[in-house]
mmCIF file of C-alpha atoms and ligand atoms in Angstrom:
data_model
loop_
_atom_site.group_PDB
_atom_site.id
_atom_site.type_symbol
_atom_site.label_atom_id
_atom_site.label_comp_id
_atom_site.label_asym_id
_atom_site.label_seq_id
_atom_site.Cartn_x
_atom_site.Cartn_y
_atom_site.Cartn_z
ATOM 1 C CA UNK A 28 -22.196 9.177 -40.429
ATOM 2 C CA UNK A 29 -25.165 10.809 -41.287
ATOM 3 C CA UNK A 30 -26.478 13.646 -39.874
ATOM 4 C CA UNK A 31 -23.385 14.151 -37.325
ATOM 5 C CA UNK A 32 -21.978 17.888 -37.049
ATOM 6 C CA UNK A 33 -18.817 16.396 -36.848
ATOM 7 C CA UNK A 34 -18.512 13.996 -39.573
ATOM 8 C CA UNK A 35 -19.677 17.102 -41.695
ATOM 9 C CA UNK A 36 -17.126 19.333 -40.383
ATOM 10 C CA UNK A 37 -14.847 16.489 -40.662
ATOM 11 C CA UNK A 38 -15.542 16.039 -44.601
ATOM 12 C CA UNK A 39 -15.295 19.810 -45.063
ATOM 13 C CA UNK A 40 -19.117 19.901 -46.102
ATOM 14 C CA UNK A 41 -19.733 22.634 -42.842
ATOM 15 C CA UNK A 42 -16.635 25.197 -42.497
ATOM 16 C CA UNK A 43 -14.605 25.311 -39.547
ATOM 17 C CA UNK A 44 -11.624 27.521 -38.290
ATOM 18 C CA UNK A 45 -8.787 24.463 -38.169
ATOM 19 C CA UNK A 46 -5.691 24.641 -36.274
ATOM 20 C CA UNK A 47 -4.741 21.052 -36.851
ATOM 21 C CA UNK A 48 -5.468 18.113 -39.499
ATOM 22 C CA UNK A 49 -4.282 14.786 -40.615
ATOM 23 C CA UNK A 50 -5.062 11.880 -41.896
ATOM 24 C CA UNK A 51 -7.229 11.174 -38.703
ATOM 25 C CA UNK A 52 -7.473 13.642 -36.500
ATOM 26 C CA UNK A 53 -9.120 17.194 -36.721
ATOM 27 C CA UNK A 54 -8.996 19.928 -34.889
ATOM 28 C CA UNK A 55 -10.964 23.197 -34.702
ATOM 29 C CA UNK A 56 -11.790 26.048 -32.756
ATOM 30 C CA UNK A 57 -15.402 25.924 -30.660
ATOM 31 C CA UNK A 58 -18.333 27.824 -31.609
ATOM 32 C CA UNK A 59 -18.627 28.799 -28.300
ATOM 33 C CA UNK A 60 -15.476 29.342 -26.524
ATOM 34 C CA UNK A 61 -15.399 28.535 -22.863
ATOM 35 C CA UNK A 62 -11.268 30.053 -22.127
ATOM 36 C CA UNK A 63 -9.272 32.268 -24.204
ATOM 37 C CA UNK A 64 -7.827 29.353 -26.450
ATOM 38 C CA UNK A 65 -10.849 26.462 -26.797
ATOM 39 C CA UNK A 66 -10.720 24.102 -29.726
ATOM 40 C CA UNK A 67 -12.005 20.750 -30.236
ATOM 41 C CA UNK A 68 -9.610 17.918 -31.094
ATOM 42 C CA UNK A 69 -11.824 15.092 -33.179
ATOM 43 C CA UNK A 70 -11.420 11.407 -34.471
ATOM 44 C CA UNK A 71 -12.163 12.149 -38.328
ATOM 45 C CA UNK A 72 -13.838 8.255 -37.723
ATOM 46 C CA UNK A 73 -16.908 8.393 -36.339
ATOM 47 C CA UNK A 74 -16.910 7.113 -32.477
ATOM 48 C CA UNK A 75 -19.852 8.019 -30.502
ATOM 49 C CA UNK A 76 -18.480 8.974 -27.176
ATOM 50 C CA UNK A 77 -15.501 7.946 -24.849
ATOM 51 C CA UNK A 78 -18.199 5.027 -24.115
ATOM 52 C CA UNK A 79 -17.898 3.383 -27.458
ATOM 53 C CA UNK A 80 -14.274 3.450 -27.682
ATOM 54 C CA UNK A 81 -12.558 -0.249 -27.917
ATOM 55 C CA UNK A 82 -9.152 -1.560 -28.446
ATOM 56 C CA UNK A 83 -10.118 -1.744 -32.288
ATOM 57 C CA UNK A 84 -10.446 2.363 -32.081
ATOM 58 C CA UNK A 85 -8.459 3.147 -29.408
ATOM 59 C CA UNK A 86 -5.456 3.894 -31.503
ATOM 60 C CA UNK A 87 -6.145 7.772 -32.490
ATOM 61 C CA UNK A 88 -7.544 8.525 -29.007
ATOM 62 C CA UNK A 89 -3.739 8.024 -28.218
ATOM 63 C CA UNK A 90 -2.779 10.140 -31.244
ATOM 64 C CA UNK A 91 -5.222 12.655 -30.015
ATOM 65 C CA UNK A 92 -3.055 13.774 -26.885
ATOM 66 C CA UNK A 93 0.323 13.662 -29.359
ATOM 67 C CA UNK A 94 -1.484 16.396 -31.515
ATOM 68 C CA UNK A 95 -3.036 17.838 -28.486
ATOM 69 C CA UNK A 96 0.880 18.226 -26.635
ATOM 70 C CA UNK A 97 2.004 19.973 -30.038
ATOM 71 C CA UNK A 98 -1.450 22.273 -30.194
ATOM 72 C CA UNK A 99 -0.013 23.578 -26.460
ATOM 73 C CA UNK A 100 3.161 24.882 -28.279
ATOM 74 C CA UNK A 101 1.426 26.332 -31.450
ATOM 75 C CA UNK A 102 -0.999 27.746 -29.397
ATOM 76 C CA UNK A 103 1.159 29.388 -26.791
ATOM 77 C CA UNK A 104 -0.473 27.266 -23.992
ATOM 78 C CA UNK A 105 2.679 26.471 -22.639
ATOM 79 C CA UNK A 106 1.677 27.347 -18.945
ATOM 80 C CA UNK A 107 -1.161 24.575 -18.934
ATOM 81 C CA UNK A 108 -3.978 23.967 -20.374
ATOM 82 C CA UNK A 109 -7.122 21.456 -19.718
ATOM 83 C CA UNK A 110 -8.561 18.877 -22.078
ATOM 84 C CA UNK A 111 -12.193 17.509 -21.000
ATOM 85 C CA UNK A 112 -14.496 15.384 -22.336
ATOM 86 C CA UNK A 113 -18.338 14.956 -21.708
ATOM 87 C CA UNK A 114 -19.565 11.312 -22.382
ATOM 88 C CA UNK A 115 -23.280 10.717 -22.536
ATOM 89 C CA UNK A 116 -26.597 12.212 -20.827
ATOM 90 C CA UNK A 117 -25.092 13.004 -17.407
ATOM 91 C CA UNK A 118 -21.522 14.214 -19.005
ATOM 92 C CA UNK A 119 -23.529 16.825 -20.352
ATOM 93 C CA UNK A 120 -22.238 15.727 -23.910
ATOM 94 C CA UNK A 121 -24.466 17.574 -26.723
ATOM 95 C CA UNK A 122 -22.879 16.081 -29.985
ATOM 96 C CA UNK A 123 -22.731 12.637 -30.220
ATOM 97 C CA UNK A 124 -19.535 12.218 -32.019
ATOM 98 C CA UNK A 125 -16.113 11.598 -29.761
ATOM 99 C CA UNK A 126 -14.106 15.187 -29.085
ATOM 100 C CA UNK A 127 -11.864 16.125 -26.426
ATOM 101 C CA UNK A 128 -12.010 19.972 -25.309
ATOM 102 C CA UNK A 129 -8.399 21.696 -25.181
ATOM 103 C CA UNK A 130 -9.278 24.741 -22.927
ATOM 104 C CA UNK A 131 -6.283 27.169 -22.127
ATOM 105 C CA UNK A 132 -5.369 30.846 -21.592
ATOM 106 C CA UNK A 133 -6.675 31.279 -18.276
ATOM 107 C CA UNK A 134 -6.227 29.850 -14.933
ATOM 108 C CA UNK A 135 -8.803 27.263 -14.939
ATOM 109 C CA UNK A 136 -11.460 26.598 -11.258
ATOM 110 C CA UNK A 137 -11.423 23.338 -9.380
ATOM 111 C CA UNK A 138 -13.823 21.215 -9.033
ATOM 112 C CA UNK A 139 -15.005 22.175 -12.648
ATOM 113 C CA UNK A 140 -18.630 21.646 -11.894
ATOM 114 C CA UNK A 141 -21.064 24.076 -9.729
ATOM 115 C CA UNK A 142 -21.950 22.883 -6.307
ATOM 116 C CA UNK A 143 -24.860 20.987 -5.131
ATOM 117 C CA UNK A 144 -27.802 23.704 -4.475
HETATM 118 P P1 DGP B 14 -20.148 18.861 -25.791
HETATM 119 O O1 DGP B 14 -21.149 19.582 -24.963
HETATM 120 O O2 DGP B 14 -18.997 18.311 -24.989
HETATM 121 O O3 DGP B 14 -20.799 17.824 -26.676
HETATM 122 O O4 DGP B 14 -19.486 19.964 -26.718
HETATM 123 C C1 DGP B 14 -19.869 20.232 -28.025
HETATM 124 C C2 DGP B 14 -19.149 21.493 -28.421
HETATM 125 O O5 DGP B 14 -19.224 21.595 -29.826
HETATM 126 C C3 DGP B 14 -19.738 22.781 -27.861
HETATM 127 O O6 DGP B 14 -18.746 23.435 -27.063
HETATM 128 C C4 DGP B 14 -20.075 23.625 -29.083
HETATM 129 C C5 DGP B 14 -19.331 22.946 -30.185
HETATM 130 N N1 DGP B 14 -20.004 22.958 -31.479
HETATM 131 C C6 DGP B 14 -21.232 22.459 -31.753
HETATM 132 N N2 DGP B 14 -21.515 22.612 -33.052
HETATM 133 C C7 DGP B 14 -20.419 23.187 -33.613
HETATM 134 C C8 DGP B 14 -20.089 23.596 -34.943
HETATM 135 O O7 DGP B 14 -20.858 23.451 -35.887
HETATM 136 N N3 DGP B 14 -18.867 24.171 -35.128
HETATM 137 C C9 DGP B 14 -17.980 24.339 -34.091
HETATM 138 N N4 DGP B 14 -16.802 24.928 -34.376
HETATM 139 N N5 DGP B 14 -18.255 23.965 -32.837
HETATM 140 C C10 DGP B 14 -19.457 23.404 -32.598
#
């Protein structure tokens, strides 16, 4: 898809530091690391956000959390790690192109999200 970050980094036309790729699934370390260990895990498809996804497409979002249980390993995560997504305007999600967040290294807060002022 046009103009998507992700397709791009997807078709190797922007560089990113990979940890994982196959025939449809990607996965890359974030720009801006939130924990210790933070990469993104991405359909190689295009799929807007965990809103658009369908039985059609559903498939790699499956295959997703097999490559996401062997990151843990490779990564050295094996004490836990989180995975979160953002969906839409009020999920805080800033590119518009399905990803899950695999955050690890640290012991991780809960609830994730400040408190009401
Ligand atoms: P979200 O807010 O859930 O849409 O997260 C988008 C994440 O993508 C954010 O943590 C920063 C990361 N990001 C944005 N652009 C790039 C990029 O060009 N390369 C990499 N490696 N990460 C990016």
């Amino acid at each position: 898809m046009a103009d998507c970050v992700f397709c791009k980094i997807a078709a190797g036309e922007i560089p990113s530091t990979k940890v994982y790729e196959d025939e449809t699934v990607l996965a890359f370390r974030d720009l801006d690391p939130q924990a210790p260990t933070h990469v993104l895990i991405i359909p190689k498809a295009h799929i807007a956000s965990a809103g658009e996804i369908t039985p059609e497409n559903s498939g790699v979002v499956a295959h997703i959390f097999e490559v996401a249980a062997q990151l843990a390993k490779e990564l050295g995560l094996e004490n836990g790690f989180r995975i979160v997504n953002n969906c839409g305007q009020d999920g805080m999600q800033s590119v518009q192109h399905l990803h899950f967040h695999m955050l690890g290294g640290k012991k991780m807060g809960w609830p994730p999200f400040p408190p009401e002022a």
